[in-house]
Amino acid sequence: MTDTGCDDRALEDIEAAHASGGVARREATIVRGQGARIFDQQGMSYIDLSAGHGWAGLGHAHPAVTQAIREQAEKLVCLTESAFNDQRALWLSELTALLQLELGSTGRGPLTRVNISNSGSEAIEAAIKLARLFTGRSEIVSFRRGFHGRTLGALSATARQTFRQPFEPLVPGFSHLPYNDLAALAVGITERTAAVIVEVVQGEGGVHIARPEFAQALRDACDRAGALLVIDEIQTGLGRTGRWFASQHFDLAPDILALGKTLGGGVPMGATIWREALGTIPAGSHGSTFGGGPLACAASRAVLEVIREEDLPQRAARLGRLLLERLAGSDARVVRQVRGLGLMLGVELRTKVTPILRRLMQRGVWALPAGMNVLRLLPPLTISESELDNAVTAVEEVLRDA
Ligand SMILES: *Cc1c(COP(=O)(O)O)cnc(C)c1O
């Protein structure tokens, strides 16, 4: 018995009896997180190389985020956008100033208009609806191996059959082109295309990085067809790849940018940001009860400030290079290829990834799959060098013994 009054077995039985079944669980009951570590009731800890599935860019219980949440929770947790709010206004001004600083040199006009929501999927839903409104067109192009979320619109943009097939028919008008294939762009993006949705580093799909010439051709194809370019930076954004936004590696300018995951510091939050020149949408056309609530905005202000003050994009670039070099030097026979940008790495294996994940758990390391045979590492950008070193040593040893 511990402070919850229930042992792990009892808690697991309760969840097993009531969970939807839609998410496979690991055999661990996690009750606390601190920095790059998560703990079970007995105090056994894991180094979290998943950043909580990507949301914990700043790790768990970052003191600045915790303080912002605590202070705002005592004032005002929720407020719909039907009234103005101090935290929302300040967050909007800080976020758009950041976007101007980082992405403003592309010569395409500032990203100033924001729809605030509660998840990555919702940020993509908003992007799809906005693209229809702004262009008067209905077709959406995305890419094979891409992942954009689980709601019906976002799922329609997601190509993987196992995610889609049980829920068909999905939204009409979506097509999926091969990734990094320049010739396919010319044919697939047309005058009927409202938007092209893309991850410049595909996360869920196996950590595949866009080729620079593909990124450029994508921008050109959108311009030629009058289609909007939606960049899904839900996983790659906010420092993960070694720049504030992964699109900066490619000088690729979005018309619409989708953010989520790390954005709210663990408070559910998504954002869809678009160019001033596209205008606004009619009153009553889109919104959400919780979207833009003061708690999420206050937490996100703290997140943005910590990333800036600790220069986490630069840290992710430096640690990511070291990590990539180490893993690429592995002599483990199961390793087929190591790919990555900043602290977003994929180790493609010659075997299934699930047994590797299980062995890593036994070594106190919590990592992620990306498809059937890619081991995905997304450590918090704040992870200490010694924790990263220990975790990577465990990864190397588990791979060598596999
Ligand atoms: C996680 C993710 C989403 C979906 O976000 P949710 O918050 O889980 O709805 C969409 N796109 C990408 C690239 C993601 O990694």
Coordinates of C-alpha atoms and ligand atoms in Angstrom, one line a residue:
M1 CA 0.0 0.0 0.0
T2 CA 1.2 3.5 -0.8
D3 CA -0.2 7.0 -0.7
T4 CA -3.0 6.2 -3.2
G5 CA -4.2 3.5 -0.8
C6 CA -4.2 1.0 -3.7
D7 CA -1.4 -1.2 -4.8
D8 CA -0.3 -1.3 -8.5
R9 CA -2.2 -4.5 -9.2
A10 CA -5.5 -3.2 -7.9
L11 CA -5.1 0.0 -9.9
E12 CA -4.2 -1.9 -13.1
D13 CA -7.2 -4.2 -12.6
I14 CA -9.5 -1.2 -12.3
E15 CA -8.2 0.4 -15.5
A16 CA -8.2 -2.9 -17.4
A17 CA -11.9 -3.3 -16.5
H18 CA -12.9 0.1 -17.8
A19 CA -10.4 1.4 -20.4
S20 CA -11.6 1.7 -24.0
G21 CA -9.0 -0.7 -25.2
G22 CA -7.9 1.9 -27.8
V23 CA -4.5 2.4 -26.3
A24 CA -2.1 -0.4 -25.5
R25 CA -0.7 -0.1 -21.9
R26 CA 2.7 -0.9 -20.5
E27 CA 2.9 -2.7 -17.2
A28 CA 3.7 0.4 -15.1
T29 CA 1.6 2.6 -12.9
I30 CA 3.2 6.0 -13.0
V31 CA 2.2 8.4 -10.3
R32 CA 4.8 11.2 -10.5
G33 CA 7.3 12.9 -12.8
Q34 CA 10.3 15.1 -12.2
G35 CA 12.4 16.4 -15.1
A36 CA 13.3 13.6 -17.4
R37 CA 12.1 10.9 -14.9
I38 CA 8.8 9.3 -14.2
F39 CA 8.1 7.2 -11.1
D40 CA 5.9 4.4 -10.0
Q41 CA 4.4 4.1 -6.5
Q42 CA 7.4 2.1 -5.2
G43 CA 9.7 4.9 -6.3
M44 CA 11.1 2.9 -9.3
S45 CA 11.9 5.4 -12.0
Y46 CA 12.3 5.5 -15.7
I47 CA 14.2 7.9 -17.8
D48 CA 11.5 9.2 -20.1
L49 CA 12.9 9.2 -23.7
S50 CA 9.3 9.6 -25.0
A51 CA 8.8 13.1 -23.4
G52 CA 5.4 11.7 -22.4
H53 CA 4.7 10.9 -26.1
G54 CA 6.1 14.2 -27.2
W55 CA 4.3 16.7 -25.0
A56 CA 7.0 17.0 -22.3
G57 CA 9.6 19.1 -24.2
L58 CA 10.4 20.7 -20.8
G59 CA 10.2 17.5 -18.9
H60 CA 7.8 16.8 -16.1
A61 CA 6.9 19.3 -13.4
H62 CA 9.2 22.1 -14.7
P63 CA 9.2 24.6 -11.8
A64 CA 8.4 27.6 -14.0
V65 CA 5.4 25.8 -15.6
T66 CA 4.2 24.4 -12.3
Q67 CA 4.3 27.8 -10.7
A68 CA 2.4 29.4 -13.7
I69 CA -0.3 26.7 -13.4
R70 CA -0.6 27.0 -9.6
E71 CA -0.9 30.8 -9.7
Q72 CA -3.4 30.8 -12.6
A73 CA -5.5 27.9 -11.1
E74 CA -6.2 30.2 -8.2
K75 CA -7.4 33.0 -10.4
L76 CA -9.3 31.7 -13.4
V77 CA -9.0 28.3 -15.0
C78 CA -11.4 28.6 -18.0
L79 CA -12.9 31.4 -20.0
T80 CA -14.3 31.1 -23.5
E81 CA -13.1 33.5 -26.2
S82 CA -16.4 35.4 -25.9
A83 CA -14.5 37.6 -23.4
F84 CA -11.1 39.1 -23.6
N85 CA -8.5 37.8 -21.1
D86 CA -5.1 39.0 -19.7
Q87 CA -3.3 35.7 -20.1
R88 CA -4.7 35.0 -23.6
A89 CA -3.8 38.5 -24.8
L90 CA -0.2 38.3 -23.5
W91 CA 0.3 34.8 -24.8
L92 CA -1.0 35.8 -28.3
S93 CA 1.4 38.7 -28.3
E94 CA 4.4 36.7 -27.1
L95 CA 3.7 33.8 -29.5
T96 CA 3.2 36.0 -32.6
A97 CA 6.3 38.0 -31.7
L98 CA 8.3 34.8 -31.6
L99 CA 6.9 33.7 -34.9
Q100 CA 7.9 37.0 -36.5
L101 CA 11.4 36.7 -35.1
E102 CA 11.9 33.1 -36.2
L103 CA 9.8 32.9 -39.4
G104 CA 9.4 36.6 -40.3
S105 CA 12.3 36.7 -42.8
T106 CA 10.6 34.5 -45.4
G107 CA 9.0 37.5 -47.0
R108 CA 5.6 36.0 -47.0
G109 CA 3.9 38.3 -44.4
P110 CA 3.5 37.7 -40.7
L111 CA 1.7 34.8 -39.0
T112 CA -0.7 36.8 -36.8
R113 CA -4.1 35.1 -36.6
V114 CA -4.6 32.2 -34.1
N115 CA -7.3 29.6 -33.4
I116 CA -6.6 28.1 -30.0
S117 CA -7.8 24.6 -29.3
N118 CA -7.1 21.7 -27.0
S119 CA -5.1 19.1 -28.9
G120 CA -3.0 18.5 -32.0
S121 CA -5.9 16.8 -33.7
E122 CA -8.1 19.9 -33.2
A123 CA -5.3 22.1 -34.5
I124 CA -5.4 20.1 -37.7
E125 CA -9.2 20.1 -37.9
A126 CA -9.1 23.9 -37.7
A127 CA -6.4 24.0 -40.4
I128 CA -8.7 21.9 -42.7
K129 CA -11.7 24.1 -42.1
L130 CA -9.7 27.3 -42.5
A131 CA -8.2 26.1 -45.8
R132 CA -11.7 25.4 -47.1
L133 CA -13.0 28.8 -46.0
F134 CA -10.0 30.8 -47.4
T135 CA -9.8 29.0 -50.7
G136 CA -13.4 28.0 -51.4
R137 CA -11.9 24.6 -52.4
S138 CA -12.4 21.3 -50.6
E139 CA -9.5 18.9 -51.6
I140 CA -6.7 18.3 -49.2
V141 CA -3.4 16.6 -50.0
S142 CA -1.1 15.0 -47.4
F143 CA 1.6 12.3 -47.5
R144 CA 2.1 8.6 -47.0
R145 CA 3.5 7.7 -43.5
G146 CA 2.2 11.1 -42.3
F147 CA 0.3 11.3 -39.0
H148 CA -2.0 14.2 -38.2
G149 CA -4.3 12.9 -35.4
R150 CA -7.3 10.7 -34.7
T151 CA -10.4 12.9 -35.2
L152 CA -12.2 12.2 -38.5
G153 CA -10.7 15.2 -40.4
A154 CA -7.2 14.7 -39.1
L155 CA -7.5 10.9 -39.6
S156 CA -8.5 11.6 -43.2
A157 CA -5.2 13.4 -43.6
T158 CA -3.4 10.4 -42.0
A159 CA -2.5 7.7 -44.5
R160 CA -1.8 4.6 -42.4
Q161 CA -4.5 2.0 -43.2
T162 CA -4.6 0.4 -39.8
F163 CA -5.6 3.8 -38.3
R164 CA -8.1 4.6 -41.0
Q165 CA -9.7 1.4 -42.2
P166 CA -12.0 0.6 -39.1
F167 CA -13.6 4.1 -39.4
E168 CA -14.3 4.4 -43.1
P169 CA -15.9 6.2 -44.8
L170 CA -13.7 9.2 -43.8
V171 CA -14.0 12.8 -45.1
P172 CA -14.1 12.9 -48.9
G173 CA -11.5 14.9 -50.9
F174 CA -8.3 13.7 -49.3
S175 CA -5.4 12.2 -51.2
H176 CA -1.9 10.9 -50.0
L177 CA 1.2 11.4 -52.1
P178 CA 4.5 9.6 -51.6
Y179 CA 6.8 11.6 -49.3
N180 CA 10.0 13.1 -50.7
D181 CA 8.8 12.4 -54.2
L182 CA 9.1 15.6 -56.3
A183 CA 7.4 14.2 -59.4
A184 CA 4.3 13.3 -57.4
L185 CA 3.8 16.9 -56.3
A186 CA 3.4 18.2 -59.8
V187 CA 0.6 15.8 -60.5
G188 CA -1.1 15.6 -57.1
I189 CA -1.4 19.3 -56.2
T190 CA -3.9 21.0 -58.5
E191 CA -6.2 24.0 -58.8
R192 CA -8.8 22.1 -56.7
T193 CA -6.4 21.7 -53.8
A194 CA -7.3 23.8 -50.8
A195 CA -4.3 22.8 -48.7
V196 CA -1.3 20.5 -48.5
I197 CA -0.6 19.2 -45.0
V198 CA 2.9 18.1 -44.2
E199 CA 5.3 17.2 -41.4
V200 CA 8.8 18.2 -42.4
V201 CA 10.1 15.4 -40.1
Q202 CA 7.5 12.6 -40.0
G203 CA 7.3 11.5 -36.4
E204 CA 4.8 8.6 -35.9
G205 CA 5.6 7.4 -39.5
G206 CA 9.1 6.5 -38.6
V207 CA 11.2 9.7 -38.3
H208 CA 11.6 10.5 -42.0
I209 CA 13.2 13.8 -42.8
A210 CA 12.2 15.9 -45.8
R211 CA 14.8 16.3 -48.5
P212 CA 15.6 20.1 -48.9
E213 CA 14.7 19.9 -52.6
F214 CA 11.3 18.3 -51.7
A215 CA 10.6 21.1 -49.2
Q216 CA 11.3 23.7 -51.9
A217 CA 9.3 21.9 -54.6
L218 CA 6.4 21.7 -52.1
R219 CA 6.3 25.4 -51.6
D220 CA 6.5 26.0 -55.4
A221 CA 3.8 23.5 -56.1
C222 CA 1.4 25.1 -53.6
D223 CA 2.1 28.6 -55.0
R224 CA 1.6 27.4 -58.6
A225 CA -1.8 25.8 -57.7
G226 CA -2.9 28.6 -55.3
A227 CA -3.1 26.0 -52.4
L228 CA -2.2 26.8 -48.8
L229 CA 0.7 25.0 -47.2
V230 CA -0.1 23.7 -43.7
I231 CA 3.0 22.7 -41.8
D232 CA 2.2 20.3 -38.9
E233 CA 4.8 21.1 -36.3
I234 CA 2.8 19.5 -33.4
Q235 CA 5.7 17.1 -32.7
T236 CA 8.6 19.0 -34.3
G237 CA 7.9 22.5 -33.1
L238 CA 9.2 24.5 -30.1
G239 CA 12.8 23.4 -30.2
R240 CA 12.6 19.6 -30.7
T241 CA 14.6 19.5 -33.9
G242 CA 17.3 22.0 -32.9
R243 CA 15.5 25.1 -34.3
W244 CA 12.3 26.7 -32.9
F245 CA 10.5 25.2 -35.9
A246 CA 11.7 22.4 -38.0
S247 CA 10.6 24.3 -41.2
Q248 CA 13.5 26.7 -40.5
H249 CA 16.0 23.9 -41.4
F250 CA 14.5 24.1 -44.9
D251 CA 13.6 27.8 -45.2
L252 CA 10.1 26.6 -45.7
A253 CA 7.4 29.2 -45.0
P254 CA 4.0 27.9 -43.9
D255 CA 0.7 29.6 -44.7
I256 CA -0.9 27.8 -41.8
L257 CA 1.1 26.4 -38.8
A258 CA -0.2 23.8 -36.4
L259 CA 1.2 23.5 -32.9
G260 CA 0.4 21.2 -29.9
K261 CA 2.2 18.8 -27.6
T262 CA 4.8 20.8 -25.8
L263 CA 2.9 24.0 -26.4
G264 CA 0.8 23.8 -23.2
G265 CA 3.5 22.3 -20.9
G266 CA 1.1 19.4 -20.3
V267 CA -2.1 21.4 -20.1
P268 CA -4.0 20.4 -23.2
M269 CA -3.5 23.0 -26.0
G270 CA -3.4 23.2 -29.7
A271 CA -2.9 26.3 -31.9
T272 CA -3.5 26.9 -35.6
I273 CA -1.8 30.1 -36.8
W274 CA -2.1 31.7 -40.2
R275 CA -1.0 34.6 -42.2
E276 CA -2.5 38.1 -41.7
A277 CA -3.2 38.4 -45.4
L278 CA -5.6 35.4 -45.3
G279 CA -7.9 37.4 -43.1
T280 CA -10.3 36.3 -40.3
I281 CA -13.2 33.8 -40.3
P282 CA -16.8 34.8 -39.8
A283 CA -18.1 35.1 -36.2
G284 CA -19.7 31.9 -35.1
S285 CA -17.9 29.7 -37.7
H286 CA -15.4 27.9 -35.4
G287 CA -14.5 27.8 -31.8
S288 CA -14.3 25.6 -28.6
T289 CA -15.4 25.8 -25.0
F290 CA -12.0 25.2 -23.5
G291 CA -9.8 26.6 -26.3
G292 CA -7.8 29.6 -25.3
G293 CA -8.5 29.2 -21.6
P294 CA -6.4 31.2 -19.2
L295 CA -4.8 28.2 -17.5
A296 CA -3.5 26.8 -20.8
C297 CA -2.3 30.3 -21.9
A298 CA -0.5 31.0 -18.7
A299 CA 1.2 27.6 -18.8
S300 CA 2.2 28.1 -22.4
R301 CA 3.6 31.6 -21.6
A302 CA 5.9 29.8 -19.1
V303 CA 6.9 27.2 -21.7
L304 CA 7.8 29.8 -24.3
E305 CA 9.8 31.8 -21.8
V306 CA 11.8 28.7 -20.6
I307 CA 12.6 27.6 -24.1
R308 CA 13.9 31.1 -24.9
E309 CA 15.8 31.6 -21.6
E310 CA 17.5 28.2 -21.6
D311 CA 18.0 28.3 -25.4
L312 CA 16.6 24.8 -25.7
P313 CA 16.6 24.7 -29.5
Q314 CA 20.3 25.2 -29.5
R315 CA 20.7 22.6 -26.7
A316 CA 18.5 20.1 -28.7
A317 CA 20.8 20.6 -31.7
R318 CA 24.0 20.0 -29.7
L319 CA 22.7 17.0 -27.7
G320 CA 21.0 15.6 -30.8
R321 CA 24.2 15.6 -32.8
L322 CA 26.0 13.7 -30.1
L323 CA 23.2 11.2 -29.8
L324 CA 23.0 10.6 -33.5
E325 CA 26.8 10.1 -33.8
R326 CA 26.7 7.6 -30.9
L327 CA 23.8 5.6 -32.2
A328 CA 25.1 5.7 -35.8
G329 CA 28.4 4.3 -34.5
S330 CA 26.6 1.3 -33.0
D331 CA 27.8 -2.0 -34.2
A332 CA 24.5 -3.8 -33.3
R333 CA 23.4 -6.0 -36.1
V334 CA 19.7 -5.2 -35.6
V335 CA 20.3 -1.6 -36.6
R336 CA 19.5 -0.8 -40.2
Q337 CA 19.7 3.0 -40.1
V338 CA 19.7 5.8 -37.7
R339 CA 18.0 9.1 -38.6
G340 CA 17.3 12.2 -36.7
L341 CA 17.2 16.0 -36.4
G342 CA 17.9 17.5 -33.0
L343 CA 16.4 15.5 -30.2
M344 CA 14.0 13.6 -32.6
L345 CA 15.7 10.3 -33.5
G346 CA 14.6 7.1 -35.2
V347 CA 16.6 3.9 -35.1
E348 CA 15.3 1.6 -37.9
L349 CA 15.6 -2.0 -36.9
R350 CA 15.8 -5.3 -38.7
T351 CA 13.4 -6.7 -36.1
K352 CA 10.2 -5.7 -34.4
V353 CA 10.5 -2.8 -32.0
T354 CA 8.1 -4.1 -29.3
P355 CA 10.5 -6.6 -27.6
I356 CA 13.2 -3.9 -27.6
L357 CA 10.9 -1.4 -25.8
R358 CA 10.1 -4.1 -23.2
R359 CA 13.8 -4.7 -22.5
L360 CA 14.4 -1.0 -22.3
M361 CA 11.7 -0.8 -19.7
Q362 CA 13.5 -3.4 -17.6
R363 CA 16.6 -1.2 -17.8
G364 CA 14.6 1.8 -16.6
V365 CA 14.2 3.5 -20.0
W366 CA 10.9 4.5 -21.5
A367 CA 11.1 4.9 -25.3
L368 CA 8.6 5.0 -28.2
P369 CA 7.9 3.0 -31.3
A370 CA 7.3 4.6 -34.7
G371 CA 5.5 2.0 -36.7
M372 CA 6.5 -1.7 -36.4
N373 CA 10.3 -1.5 -36.7
V374 CA 11.5 2.0 -35.7
L375 CA 12.7 2.9 -32.2
R376 CA 11.8 6.5 -31.6
L377 CA 13.7 8.7 -29.1
L378 CA 12.2 12.0 -28.1
P379 CA 13.9 13.0 -24.8
P380 CA 12.8 16.1 -23.0
L381 CA 15.0 19.0 -24.2
T382 CA 15.9 19.7 -20.6
I383 CA 17.3 16.2 -19.9
S384 CA 20.6 16.3 -18.1
E385 CA 23.6 15.0 -20.0
S386 CA 24.3 12.3 -17.5
E387 CA 20.7 11.0 -17.7
L388 CA 20.9 11.1 -21.5
D389 CA 24.2 9.3 -21.3
N390 CA 22.8 6.5 -19.0
A391 CA 19.7 6.1 -21.2
V392 CA 21.7 5.9 -24.4
T393 CA 24.1 3.3 -22.9
A394 CA 21.1 1.2 -22.1
V395 CA 19.7 1.6 -25.6
E396 CA 23.1 0.6 -27.1
E397 CA 23.4 -2.5 -24.9
V398 CA 19.8 -3.6 -25.5
L399 CA 20.3 -3.2 -29.3
R400 CA 23.6 -5.1 -29.1
D401 CA 22.0 -8.0 -27.3
A402 CA 19.0 -8.2 -29.5
Ligands
LIG1 C1 0.7 13.9 -31.8 C2 0.5 14.5 -33.2 C3 -0.8 14.9 -33.7 C4 -2.1 14.8 -32.9 O1 -2.0 15.4 -31.6 P1 -3.0 15.0 -30.4 O2 -2.8 16.1 -29.4 O3 -2.6 13.6 -30.0 O4 -4.4 15.1 -31.0 C5 -0.9 15.5 -34.9 N1 0.2 15.6 -35.7 C6 1.5 15.2 -35.3 C7 2.6 15.4 -36.2 C8 1.6 14.6 -34.0 O5 2.8 14.2 -33.7

